[in-house]
Coordinates of C-alpha atoms in Angstrom, one line a residue:
Chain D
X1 CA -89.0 -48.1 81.3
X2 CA -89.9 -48.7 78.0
X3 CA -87.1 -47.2 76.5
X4 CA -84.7 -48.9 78.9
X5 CA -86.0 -52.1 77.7
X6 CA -85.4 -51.3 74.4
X7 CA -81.8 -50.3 75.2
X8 CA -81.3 -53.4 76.4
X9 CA -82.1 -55.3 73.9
X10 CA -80.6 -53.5 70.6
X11 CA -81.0 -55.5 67.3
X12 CA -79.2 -54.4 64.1
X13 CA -76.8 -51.9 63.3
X14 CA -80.2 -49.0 63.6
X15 CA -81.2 -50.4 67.3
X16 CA -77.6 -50.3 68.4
X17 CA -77.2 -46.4 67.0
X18 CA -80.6 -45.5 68.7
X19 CA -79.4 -47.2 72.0
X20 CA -76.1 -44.9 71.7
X21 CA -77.9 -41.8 70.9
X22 CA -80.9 -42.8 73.7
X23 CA -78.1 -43.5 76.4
X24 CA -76.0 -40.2 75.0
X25 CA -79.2 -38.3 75.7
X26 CA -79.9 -39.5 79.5
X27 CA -76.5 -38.1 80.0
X28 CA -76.0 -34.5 81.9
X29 CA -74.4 -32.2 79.6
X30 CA -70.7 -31.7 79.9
X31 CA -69.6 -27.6 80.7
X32 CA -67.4 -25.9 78.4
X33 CA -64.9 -25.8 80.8
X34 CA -64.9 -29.7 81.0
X35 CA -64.5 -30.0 77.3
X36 CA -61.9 -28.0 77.3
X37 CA -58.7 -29.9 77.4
X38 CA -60.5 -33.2 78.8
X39 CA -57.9 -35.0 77.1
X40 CA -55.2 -33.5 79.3
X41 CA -57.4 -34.3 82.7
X42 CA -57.5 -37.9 81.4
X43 CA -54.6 -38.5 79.5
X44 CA -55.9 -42.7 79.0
X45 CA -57.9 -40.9 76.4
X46 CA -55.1 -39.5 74.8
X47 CA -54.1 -43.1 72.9
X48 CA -57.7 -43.4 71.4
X49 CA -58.5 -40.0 70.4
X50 CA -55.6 -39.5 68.5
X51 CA -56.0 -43.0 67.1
X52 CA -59.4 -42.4 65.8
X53 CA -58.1 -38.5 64.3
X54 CA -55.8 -40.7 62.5
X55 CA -58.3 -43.3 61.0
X56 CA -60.0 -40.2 59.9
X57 CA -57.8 -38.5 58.2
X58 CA -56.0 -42.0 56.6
X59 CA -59.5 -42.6 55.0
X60 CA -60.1 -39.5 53.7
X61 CA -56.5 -38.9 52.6
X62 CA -56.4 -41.8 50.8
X63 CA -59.8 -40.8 49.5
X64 CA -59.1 -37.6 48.6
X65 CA -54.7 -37.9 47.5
X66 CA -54.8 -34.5 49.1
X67 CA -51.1 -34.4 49.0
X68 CA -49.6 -30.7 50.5
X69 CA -46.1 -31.8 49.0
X70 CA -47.5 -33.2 45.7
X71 CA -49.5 -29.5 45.7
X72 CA -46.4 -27.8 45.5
X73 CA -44.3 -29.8 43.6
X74 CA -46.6 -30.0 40.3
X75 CA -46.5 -26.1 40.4
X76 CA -42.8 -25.5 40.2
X77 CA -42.3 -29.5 37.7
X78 CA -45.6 -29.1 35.5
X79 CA -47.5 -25.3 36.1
X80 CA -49.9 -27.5 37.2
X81 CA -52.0 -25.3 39.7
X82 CA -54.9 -27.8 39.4
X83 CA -54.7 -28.5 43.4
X84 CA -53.6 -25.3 45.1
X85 CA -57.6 -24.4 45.9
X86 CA -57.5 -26.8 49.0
X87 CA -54.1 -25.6 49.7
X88 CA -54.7 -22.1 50.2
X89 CA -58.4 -22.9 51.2
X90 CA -56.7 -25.0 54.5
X91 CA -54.6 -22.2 55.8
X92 CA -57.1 -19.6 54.8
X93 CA -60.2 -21.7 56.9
X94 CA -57.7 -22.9 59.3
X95 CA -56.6 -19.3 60.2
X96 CA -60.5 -18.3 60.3
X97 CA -61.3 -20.7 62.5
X98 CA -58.7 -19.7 64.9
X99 CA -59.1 -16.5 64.9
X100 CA -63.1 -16.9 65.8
X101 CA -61.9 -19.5 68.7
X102 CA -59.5 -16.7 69.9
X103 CA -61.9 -13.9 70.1
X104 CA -64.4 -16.4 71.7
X105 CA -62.6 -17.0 74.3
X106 CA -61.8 -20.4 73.6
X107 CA -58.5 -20.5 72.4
X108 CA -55.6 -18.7 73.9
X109 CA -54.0 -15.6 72.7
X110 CA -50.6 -17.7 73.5
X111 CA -49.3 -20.0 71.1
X112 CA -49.7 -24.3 72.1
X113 CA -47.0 -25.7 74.2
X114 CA -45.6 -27.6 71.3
X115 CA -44.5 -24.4 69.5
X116 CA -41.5 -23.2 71.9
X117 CA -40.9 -20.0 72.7
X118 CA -37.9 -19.0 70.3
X119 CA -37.6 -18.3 66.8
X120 CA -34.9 -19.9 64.9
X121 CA -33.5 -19.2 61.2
X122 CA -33.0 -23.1 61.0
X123 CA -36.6 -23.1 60.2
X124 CA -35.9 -21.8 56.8
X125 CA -33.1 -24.1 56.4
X126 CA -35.3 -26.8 58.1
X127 CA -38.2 -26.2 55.4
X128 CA -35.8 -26.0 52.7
X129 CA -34.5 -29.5 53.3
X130 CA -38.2 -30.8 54.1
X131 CA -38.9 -29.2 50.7
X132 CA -36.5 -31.3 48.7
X133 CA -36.8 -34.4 50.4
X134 CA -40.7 -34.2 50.0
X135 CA -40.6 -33.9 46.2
X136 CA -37.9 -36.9 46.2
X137 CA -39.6 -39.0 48.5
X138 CA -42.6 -38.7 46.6
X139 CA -44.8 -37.2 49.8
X140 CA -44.5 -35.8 53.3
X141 CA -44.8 -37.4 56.8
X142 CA -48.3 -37.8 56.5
X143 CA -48.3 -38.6 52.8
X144 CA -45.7 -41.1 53.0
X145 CA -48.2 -42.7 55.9
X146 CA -51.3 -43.3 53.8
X147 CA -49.6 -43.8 50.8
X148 CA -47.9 -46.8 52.7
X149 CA -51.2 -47.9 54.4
X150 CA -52.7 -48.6 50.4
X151 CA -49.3 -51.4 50.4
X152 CA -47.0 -48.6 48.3
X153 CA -43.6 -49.6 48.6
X154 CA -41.9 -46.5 47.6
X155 CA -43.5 -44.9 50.3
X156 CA -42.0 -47.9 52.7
X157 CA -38.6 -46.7 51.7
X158 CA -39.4 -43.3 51.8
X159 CA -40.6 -44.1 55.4
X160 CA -37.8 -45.7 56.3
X161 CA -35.6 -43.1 54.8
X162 CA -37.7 -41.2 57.6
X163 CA -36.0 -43.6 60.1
X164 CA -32.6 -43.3 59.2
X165 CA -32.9 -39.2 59.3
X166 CA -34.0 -39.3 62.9
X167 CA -31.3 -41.1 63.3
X168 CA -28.3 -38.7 61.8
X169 CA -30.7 -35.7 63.5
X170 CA -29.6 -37.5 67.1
X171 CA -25.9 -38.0 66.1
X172 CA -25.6 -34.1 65.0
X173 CA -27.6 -32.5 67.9
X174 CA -25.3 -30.8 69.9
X175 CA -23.8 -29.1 67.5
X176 CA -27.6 -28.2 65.4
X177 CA -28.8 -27.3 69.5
X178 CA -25.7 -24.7 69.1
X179 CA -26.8 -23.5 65.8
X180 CA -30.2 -22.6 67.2
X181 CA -29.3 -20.5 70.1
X182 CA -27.2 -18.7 67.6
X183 CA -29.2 -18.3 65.1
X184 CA -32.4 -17.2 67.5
X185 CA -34.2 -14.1 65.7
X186 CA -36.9 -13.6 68.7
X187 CA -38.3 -14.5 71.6
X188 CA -42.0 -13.8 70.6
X189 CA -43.0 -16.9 68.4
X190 CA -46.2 -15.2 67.2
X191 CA -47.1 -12.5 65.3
X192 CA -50.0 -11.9 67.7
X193 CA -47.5 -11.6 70.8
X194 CA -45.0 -9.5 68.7
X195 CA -47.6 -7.0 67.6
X196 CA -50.3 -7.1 70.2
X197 CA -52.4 -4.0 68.4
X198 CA -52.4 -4.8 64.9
X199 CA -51.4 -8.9 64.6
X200 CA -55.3 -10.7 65.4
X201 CA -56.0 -7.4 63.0
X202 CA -53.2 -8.5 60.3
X203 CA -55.0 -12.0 60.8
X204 CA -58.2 -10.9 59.8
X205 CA -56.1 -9.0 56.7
X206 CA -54.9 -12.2 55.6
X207 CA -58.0 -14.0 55.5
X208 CA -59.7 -11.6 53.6
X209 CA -56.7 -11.5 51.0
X210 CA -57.0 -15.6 50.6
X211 CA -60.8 -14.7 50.0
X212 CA -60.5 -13.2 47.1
X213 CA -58.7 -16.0 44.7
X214 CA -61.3 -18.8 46.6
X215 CA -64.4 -17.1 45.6
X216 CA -62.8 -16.1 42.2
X217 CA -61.7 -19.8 42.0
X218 CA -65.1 -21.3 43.3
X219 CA -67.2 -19.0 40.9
X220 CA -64.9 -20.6 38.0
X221 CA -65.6 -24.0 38.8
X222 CA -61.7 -24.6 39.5
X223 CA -62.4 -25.8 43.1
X224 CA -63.0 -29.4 42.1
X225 CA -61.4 -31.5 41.0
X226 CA -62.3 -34.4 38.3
X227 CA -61.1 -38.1 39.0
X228 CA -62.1 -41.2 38.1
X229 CA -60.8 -42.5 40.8
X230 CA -63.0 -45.0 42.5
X231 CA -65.0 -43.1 46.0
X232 CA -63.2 -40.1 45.3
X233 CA -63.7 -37.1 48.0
X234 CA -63.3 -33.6 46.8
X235 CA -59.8 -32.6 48.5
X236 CA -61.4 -29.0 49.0
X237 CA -63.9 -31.0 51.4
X238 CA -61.0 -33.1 53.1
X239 CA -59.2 -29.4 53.6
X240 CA -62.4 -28.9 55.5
X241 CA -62.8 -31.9 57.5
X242 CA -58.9 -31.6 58.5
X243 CA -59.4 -27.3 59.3
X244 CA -62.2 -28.9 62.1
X245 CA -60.4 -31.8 63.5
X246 CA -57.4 -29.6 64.0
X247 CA -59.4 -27.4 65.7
X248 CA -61.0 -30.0 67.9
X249 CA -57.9 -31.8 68.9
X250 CA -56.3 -28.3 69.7
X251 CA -59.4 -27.6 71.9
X252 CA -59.5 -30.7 73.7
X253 CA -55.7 -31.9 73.8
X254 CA -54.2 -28.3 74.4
X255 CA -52.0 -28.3 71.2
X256 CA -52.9 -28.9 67.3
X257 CA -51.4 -31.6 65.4
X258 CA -48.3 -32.1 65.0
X259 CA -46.9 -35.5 64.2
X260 CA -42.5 -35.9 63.2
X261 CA -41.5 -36.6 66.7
X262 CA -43.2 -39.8 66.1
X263 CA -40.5 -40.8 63.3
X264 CA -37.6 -40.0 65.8
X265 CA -39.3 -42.1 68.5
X266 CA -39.6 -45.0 66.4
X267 CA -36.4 -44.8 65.0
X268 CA -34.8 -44.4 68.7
X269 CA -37.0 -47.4 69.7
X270 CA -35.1 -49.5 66.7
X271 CA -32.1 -48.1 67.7
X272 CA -32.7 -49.2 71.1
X273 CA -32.5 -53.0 70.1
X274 CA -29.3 -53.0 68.2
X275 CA -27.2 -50.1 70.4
X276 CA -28.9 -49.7 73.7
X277 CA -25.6 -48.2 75.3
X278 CA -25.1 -45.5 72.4
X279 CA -29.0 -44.7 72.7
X280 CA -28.4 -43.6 76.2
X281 CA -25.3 -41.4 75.7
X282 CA -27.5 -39.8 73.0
X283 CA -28.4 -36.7 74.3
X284 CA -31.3 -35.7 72.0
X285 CA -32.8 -39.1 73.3
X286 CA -32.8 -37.9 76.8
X287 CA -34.2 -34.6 76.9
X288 CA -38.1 -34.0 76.7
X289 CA -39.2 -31.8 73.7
X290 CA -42.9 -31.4 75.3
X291 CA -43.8 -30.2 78.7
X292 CA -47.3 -29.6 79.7
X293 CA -48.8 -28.3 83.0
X294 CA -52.2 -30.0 84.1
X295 CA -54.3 -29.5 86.8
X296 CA -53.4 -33.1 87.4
X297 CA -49.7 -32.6 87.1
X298 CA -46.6 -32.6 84.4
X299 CA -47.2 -34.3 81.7
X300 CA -43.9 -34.9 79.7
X301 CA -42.5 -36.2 75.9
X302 CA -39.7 -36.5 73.7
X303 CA -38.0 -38.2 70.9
X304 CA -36.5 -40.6 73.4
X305 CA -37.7 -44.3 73.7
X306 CA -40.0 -44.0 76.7
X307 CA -43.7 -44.3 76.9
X308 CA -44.5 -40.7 77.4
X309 CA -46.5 -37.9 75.7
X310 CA -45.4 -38.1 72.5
X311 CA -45.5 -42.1 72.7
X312 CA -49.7 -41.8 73.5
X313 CA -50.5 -39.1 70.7
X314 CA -48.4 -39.3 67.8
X315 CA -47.5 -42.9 67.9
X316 CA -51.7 -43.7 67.5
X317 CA -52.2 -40.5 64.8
X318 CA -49.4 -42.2 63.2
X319 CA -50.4 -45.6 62.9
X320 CA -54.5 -44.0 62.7
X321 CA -53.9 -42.6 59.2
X322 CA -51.8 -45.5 58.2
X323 CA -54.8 -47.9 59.2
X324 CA -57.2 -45.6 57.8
X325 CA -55.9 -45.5 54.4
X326 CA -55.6 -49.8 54.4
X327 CA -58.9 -49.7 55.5
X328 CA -60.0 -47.1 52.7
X329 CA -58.0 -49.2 50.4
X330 CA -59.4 -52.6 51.1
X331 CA -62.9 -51.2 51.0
X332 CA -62.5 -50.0 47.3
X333 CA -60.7 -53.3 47.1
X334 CA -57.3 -51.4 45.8
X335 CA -54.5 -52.7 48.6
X336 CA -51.8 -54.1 47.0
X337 CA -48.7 -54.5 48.2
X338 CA -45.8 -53.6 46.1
X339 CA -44.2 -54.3 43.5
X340 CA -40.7 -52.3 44.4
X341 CA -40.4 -49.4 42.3
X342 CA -37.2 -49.0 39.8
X343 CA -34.1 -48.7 41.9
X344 CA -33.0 -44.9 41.1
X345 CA -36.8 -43.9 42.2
X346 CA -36.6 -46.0 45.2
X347 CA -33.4 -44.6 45.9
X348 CA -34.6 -40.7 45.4
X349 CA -37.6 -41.9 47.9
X350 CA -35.6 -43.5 50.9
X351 CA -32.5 -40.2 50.3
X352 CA -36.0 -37.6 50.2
X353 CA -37.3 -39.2 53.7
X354 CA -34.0 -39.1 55.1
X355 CA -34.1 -35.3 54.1
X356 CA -37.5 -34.6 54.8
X357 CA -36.8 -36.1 58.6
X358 CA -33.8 -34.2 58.8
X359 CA -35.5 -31.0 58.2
X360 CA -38.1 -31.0 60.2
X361 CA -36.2 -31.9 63.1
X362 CA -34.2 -28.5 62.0
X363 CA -37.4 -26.6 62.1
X364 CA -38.8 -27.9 65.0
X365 CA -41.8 -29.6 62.9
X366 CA -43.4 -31.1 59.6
X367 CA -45.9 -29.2 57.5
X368 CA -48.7 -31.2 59.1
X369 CA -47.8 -28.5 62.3
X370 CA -46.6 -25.8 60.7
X371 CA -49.1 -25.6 57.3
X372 CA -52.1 -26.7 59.3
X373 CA -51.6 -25.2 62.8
X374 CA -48.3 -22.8 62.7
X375 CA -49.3 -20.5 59.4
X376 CA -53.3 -20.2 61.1
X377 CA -51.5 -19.4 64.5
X378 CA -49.5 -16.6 62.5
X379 CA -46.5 -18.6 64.1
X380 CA -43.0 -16.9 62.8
X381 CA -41.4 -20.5 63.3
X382 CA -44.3 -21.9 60.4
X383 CA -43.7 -18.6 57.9
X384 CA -39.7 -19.6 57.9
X385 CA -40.9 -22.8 57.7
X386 CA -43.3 -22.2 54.5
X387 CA -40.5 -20.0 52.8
X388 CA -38.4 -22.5 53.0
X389 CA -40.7 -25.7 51.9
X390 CA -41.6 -23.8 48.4
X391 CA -38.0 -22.6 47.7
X392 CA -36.8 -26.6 48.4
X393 CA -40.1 -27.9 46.5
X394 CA -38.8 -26.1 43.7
X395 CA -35.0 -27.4 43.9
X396 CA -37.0 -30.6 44.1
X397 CA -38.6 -30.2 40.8
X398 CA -35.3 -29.5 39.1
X399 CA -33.4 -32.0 40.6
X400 CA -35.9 -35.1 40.9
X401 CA -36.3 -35.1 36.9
X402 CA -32.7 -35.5 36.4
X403 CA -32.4 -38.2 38.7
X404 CA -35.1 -40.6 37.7
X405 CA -35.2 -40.4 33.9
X406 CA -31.2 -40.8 33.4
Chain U
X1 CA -55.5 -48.7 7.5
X2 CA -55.6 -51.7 9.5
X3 CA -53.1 -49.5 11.5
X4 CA -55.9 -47.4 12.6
X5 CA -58.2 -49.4 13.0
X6 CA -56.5 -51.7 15.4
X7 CA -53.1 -49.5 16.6
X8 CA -50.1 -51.8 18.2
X9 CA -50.5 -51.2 21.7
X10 CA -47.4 -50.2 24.3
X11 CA -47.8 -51.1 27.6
X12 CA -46.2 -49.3 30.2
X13 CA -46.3 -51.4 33.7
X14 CA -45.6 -48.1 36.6
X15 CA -47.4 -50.0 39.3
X16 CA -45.8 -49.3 42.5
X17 CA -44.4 -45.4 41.3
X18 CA -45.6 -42.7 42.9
X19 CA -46.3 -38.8 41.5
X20 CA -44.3 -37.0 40.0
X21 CA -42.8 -40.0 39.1
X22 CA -45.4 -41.6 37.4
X23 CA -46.3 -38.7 34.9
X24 CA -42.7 -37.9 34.3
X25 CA -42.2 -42.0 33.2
X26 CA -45.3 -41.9 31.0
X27 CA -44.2 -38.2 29.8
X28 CA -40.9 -39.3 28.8
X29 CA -42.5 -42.3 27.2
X30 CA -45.5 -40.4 24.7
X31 CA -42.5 -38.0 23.4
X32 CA -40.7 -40.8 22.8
X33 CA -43.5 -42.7 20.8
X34 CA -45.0 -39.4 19.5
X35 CA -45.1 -40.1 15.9
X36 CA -46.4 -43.5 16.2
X37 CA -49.2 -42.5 18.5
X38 CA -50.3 -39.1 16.1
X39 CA -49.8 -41.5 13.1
X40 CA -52.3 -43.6 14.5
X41 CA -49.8 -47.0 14.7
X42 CA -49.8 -47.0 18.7
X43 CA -51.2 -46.7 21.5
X44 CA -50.4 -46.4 25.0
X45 CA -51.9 -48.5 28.3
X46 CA -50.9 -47.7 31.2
X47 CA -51.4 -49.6 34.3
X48 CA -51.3 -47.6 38.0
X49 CA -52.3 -48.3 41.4
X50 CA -51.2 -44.8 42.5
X51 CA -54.9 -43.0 42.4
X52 CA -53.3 -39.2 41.8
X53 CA -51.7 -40.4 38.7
X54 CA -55.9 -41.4 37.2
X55 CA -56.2 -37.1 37.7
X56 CA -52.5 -35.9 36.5
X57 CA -51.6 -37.9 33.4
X58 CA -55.0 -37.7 31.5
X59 CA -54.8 -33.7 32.7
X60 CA -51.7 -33.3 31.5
X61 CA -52.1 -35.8 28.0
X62 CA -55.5 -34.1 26.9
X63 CA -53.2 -30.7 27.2
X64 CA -51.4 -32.3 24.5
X65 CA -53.9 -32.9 22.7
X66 CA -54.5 -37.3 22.8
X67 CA -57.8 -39.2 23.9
X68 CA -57.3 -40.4 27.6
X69 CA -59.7 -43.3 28.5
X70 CA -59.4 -44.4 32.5
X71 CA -60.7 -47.5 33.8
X72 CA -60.4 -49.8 36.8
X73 CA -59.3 -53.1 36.3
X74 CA -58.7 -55.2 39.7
X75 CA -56.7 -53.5 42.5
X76 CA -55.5 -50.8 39.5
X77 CA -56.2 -48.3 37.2
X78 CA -55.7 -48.8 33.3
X79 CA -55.1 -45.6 31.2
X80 CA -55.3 -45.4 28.0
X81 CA -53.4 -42.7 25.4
X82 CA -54.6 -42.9 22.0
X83 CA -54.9 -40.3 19.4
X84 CA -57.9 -38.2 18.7
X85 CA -60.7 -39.4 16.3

């Protein structure tokens, strides 16, 4: 009774977080099998969880200017290698991680719903485009995000270069749909399903191979990374926090991140207001790109502008990590907004998010689902995918010099 | 000798750029003011709100062999190229 008084009457930020914890503790504990997927049996939590993943990662993003495009790109432009630790360190942990949740029992042996079932070669030519676009746009669909929530305006264009690539993807649909079925290399999108024996044992292989250059790497000291920058968080921490959160939302949503259908909603939501009758002979619009059983029923999504799936998780991680990062940036007390950057630069950025939209439309996804869930998952779609992101990250270094120092 | 004492300093305004562009601008600029900078005559500040750019241009200017100083100043970050002592 005590207690309950006390509950009742919280004073100060401490009272409040013991009241929380004290009324968490009353609680019987959830099963496993609860836990599981709870965000599908109540999809009204959908909105917020994703939101708050997003706030999460904006922060620490922003924090951290762990940037998987800016990773890349400094190899190929400057032999800069500086930041590929956390690269390598999130697949590596990422794949761990997964492989432990699938031998628990916890995770499926089956890739997530949002993967498809078919392997296309426009995932290499998907990746490849991504690749460039990312190197001219200056960051990827997330880095574009939280560079934008800090008041960048390059990353504005770039974003709405983003936009405007959705938009072409829609127009040239029917004939890219074609393309795919011809170009379809198998029908087993994992390397798990397409080598049942040896692929969780391959897994394990490839783990232990990333290993080797960590420790080496962490024994030299080269894990960290020196800034001056004002709360700086080691990215190697951030590739960490994000391997878990993946993780998490996989477990309790039923699929890992993934975050470019967002874009093409938005943009068919803008489209919407100026062209409503071409929207709906649009036929990429219409179809659904998700479908996910439930015990409660079908849930559905797509790129189309309807309040569906995609429009209750991607939308909030969207906006979460843009929020996150203004919030980050106003507590160091760094948001600015603007100025415009030089016009070839902005230029190169809204082009490279046109690009980078285009291509992961191509591929079926951005490197948020491919690099942080698809390579883990040992997903064929994610290695074509990753193939071709380095070989267009390195056209992007040649190419990005000669266009904004002319 | 008053030249190095106090050097003429450049100031290069990249507020709003993002990476690469950022250290290819103030690349582009030290070659082109190299011999005023080794002779002591100049000095480069650089002001930049993009946070990446406070760990790539001093990493990539102490390579080639100048004294980087960082330092916040409002919503941005100052960074200054100089020669060594």
């Amino acid at each position: 009774m005590i207690t309950l008084h006390y509950v009742a009457q919280p004073r100060g930020v401490r009272d409040c977080f013991i009241t929380g914890w004290t009324w968490l503790s009353l609680q019987p504990l959830p099963t496993l099998e609860a836990i599981f997927y709870m965000l599908l049996a109540n999809p009204n939590l959908l909105f917020p969880a994703f939101l708050l993943a997003g706030l999460l990662m904006g922060w620490l993003l922003h924090r951290s200017d762990f940037c998987i495009s800016g990773i890349l790109r400094d190899v190929f432009m400057f032999r800069d290698y500086t930041q590929l630790p956390p690269l390598l360190l999130v697949v590596a942990a990422g794949m761990l991680l997964f492989q432990l949740a699938r031998m628990a029992g916890i995770l499926p042996f089956d890739p997530p719903p949002t993967y498809g079932s078919e392997v296309s070669l426009l995932a290499l030519g998907g990746g490849l485009l991504f690749g460039i676009g990312m190197v001219l746009a200056g960051g990827c669909v997330v880095g574009t995000l939280y560079k934008l929530g800090s008041g960048n305006l390059t990353s504005l264009l770039a974003f709405l270069g983003m936009l405007v690539g959705s938009m072409i993807y829609a127009e040239i649909y029917p004939a890219v749909a074609e393309l795919r079925q011809a170009t379809v290399l198998t029908d087993r999108p994992t390397l798990v399903q397409a080598w049942p024996e040896g692929g969780l044992l391959a897994g394990w292989g490839l783990v232990a191979l990333a290993a080797i250059p960590l420790v080496l790497w962490w024994r030299q000291g080269r894990i960290t990374i020196n800034s001056p920058a004002a709360g700086f968080i080691q990215p190697w921490r951030v590739a960490l926090i994000l391997v878990a959160l993946n993780l998490l939302i996989y477990l309790l949503a039923g699929w890992p991140f993934s975050i470019s259908t967002a874009y093409t909603k938005i943009a068919a939501f803008l489209e919407l207001l100026v062209a409503p009758g071409h929207v709906a002979q649009l036929a990429y619009f219409q179809q659904d790109s998700r479908v996910i059983e439930t015990t409660g029923g079908r849930l559905t999504g797509g790129p189309g502008p309807r309040i569906d799936l995609i429009f209750i998780s991607e939308i909030p991680l969207l906006l979460g990590i843009m929020l996150g990062a203004l919030a980050s940036a106003l507590a160091l007390k760094e948001f600015h907004l603007g100025p415009w950057p030089p016009r070839r630069q902005g230029m190169a950025a809204f082009a490279g998010g046109a690009l980078v939209l285009l291509g992961a439309r191509l591929a079926g996804g951005c490197n948020l689902k491919f690099i942080l869930g698809g390579l883990p998952l040992l997903s064929f779609q994610a290695m074509l995918f990753a193939a071709g992101l380095v070989a267009g990250a390195w056209l992007g270094a040649l190419l990005l010099p000669r266009i904004i120092l002319r | 000798m008053s030249s190095s004492l106090s050097p003429q300093t450049i100031e290069l305004d990249i507020l709003g750029q993002v990476c690469p562009a950022c250290l290819l601008v103030v690349l582009k600029e030290i070659n082109q003011r190299r011999r005023e900078i080794n002779s002591g005559q100049t000095r480069l500040l650089i002001r930049t709100d993009h946070r990446n750019a406070t760990v790539t241009v001093p990493e990539s200017v102490r390579k080639m062999g100048y004294r980087v100083d960082v330092a916040k100043v409002k919503t941005y970050y100052q960074i200054v190229v100089d020669r060594q002592l």
